[in-house]
Amino acid sequence: MPIIVESNAGNAELFTTVTGAHSLVVPTLDELKKSLSSVSDEFAIVLGPGVDLEAAAALADMLRVTRPTISVILIRRRVDTSVLAEALRSGMREVVEERDLTGLGSAVSRARQVWQALNGPLENASGGASGQVVTVFSPKGGVGKTTLAVNLGIALAEKGAKRVCVVDLDLSFGDVAITLQLIPARTMADAVHFESGLDFDVLEPLLTPHNTGITALVAPVQPDAKDSIPPSLVGRILSILKNSFDFVIVDTAPTFDEFVLQAFDETDTLLLVTTLDVPTLKNVKIAVETLDLLNFPKSRRRLILNRADDKVGLSADEVESTLSMKIEASIPTSAQVANATNSGEPITSALPKHPVSVAVTTLARAISTAAEPKAAATPAPKSRVAAPRRGLLRRNSR
């Protein structure tokens, strides 16, 4: 976490809007030294404009030897060559002007990256194992993807036994909010304003709770808001949520866009949804081939057959043969699914004994059981230098 040294309460509050609400604020360097002895995950020290330059330089000089993974960030009312020269001599990593909040946020973000490169990922807030990202994807619209994502989230939550967040990644035309009949105060578009200092304390106010016990991060209200969201932000959001929830269910757009690829990078289980019609089956087959090209592990893929009892001339065996995948779950057809959604209560919650609810709940239990060994495993000792993660967007760049 960042530690801010600033005696002016107004300034400190302003700085925390970009460093994160979890930032520790102390008024003096003496208090800072006491705090350093009691915390272990600090990655940045922000020295406010009221801190004496000579004292700030002495602190930075000491920390570059005793705590080299900490980045010292100096804030000055005016940055000139003498300030930059002193900062360079003492080993400070960044100098920003007092009014440059964007620059401060970027400096803190870079400090976090330096710390993680040397120490490995920061621990999650609860200190426990990270959760699972389950992405629901189909290259064809209208196959029941959103309905499955929402009901799966409810089934996984088990009336509060698991912490579950549903993320709507169909950023232009997402339907998670309307499916759950939520009226959100914030959407994913609001995360853009906090991108440089994003953490769970910043992200949590953007989430909308539902009476079933799940939480949702909904898509922007206006379709053009998608253009303001950088794809990299999606990866950061999912990574943060993964460390704060047992399960993060991601509902995607029916396309291999950059946002979906970022989601795949964080995905532990990919649910590939198909139905018993030739156009959908053709698109899903192309999607499977694309996943192969992206080197997405086959062990993480699960084939879900929705409306499995439709009498349309295709069978489940033909689906498995065409896709060379075993069907993990078959969900029956029922008009009551739409009726439940239209009434404002998804079917898993409204009719838990309905055949559709039973099928979704069985799938949820399988996913939950598969996740248990990973959650219970003893963490391996941390390496001093973490191996770089290769994202899907970079898999074919070599």
PDB file of C-alpha atoms in Angstrom, residues 1 19 21 56 69 72 111 113 128 134-135 250 284 294 388:
ATOM      1  CA  MET A   1       0.000   0.000   0.000  1.00  0.00           C
ATOM      2  CA  THR A  19      -3.436   6.686  -4.603  1.00  0.00           C
ATOM      3  CA  ALA A  21      -8.618   5.039  -0.138  1.00  0.00           C
ATOM      4  CA  ALA A  56      13.168  13.837   2.191  1.00  0.00           C
ATOM      5  CA  THR A  69      11.643  -2.241  -3.316  1.00  0.00           C
ATOM      6  CA  VAL A  72       9.883   7.270  -2.991  1.00  0.00           C
ATOM      7  CA  ALA A 111       5.752   1.901  -8.037  1.00  0.00           C
ATOM      8  CA  GLN A 113       4.712  -2.597 -10.829  1.00  0.00           C
ATOM      9  CA  GLY A 128      -6.252 -15.869   1.550  1.00  0.00           C
ATOM     10  CA  VAL A 134     -15.330 -18.011 -14.780  1.00  0.00           C
ATOM     11  CA  THR A 135     -15.920 -16.509 -18.221  1.00  0.00           C
ATOM     12  CA  VAL A 250     -17.729 -12.653 -16.601  1.00  0.00           C
ATOM     13  CA  VAL A 284     -18.561 -22.164 -31.933  1.00  0.00           C
ATOM     14  CA  LEU A 294      -4.475 -18.242 -28.914  1.00  0.00           C
ATOM     15  CA  PRO A 388       6.388 -12.195 -16.509  1.00  0.00           C
TER      16      PRO A 388
END
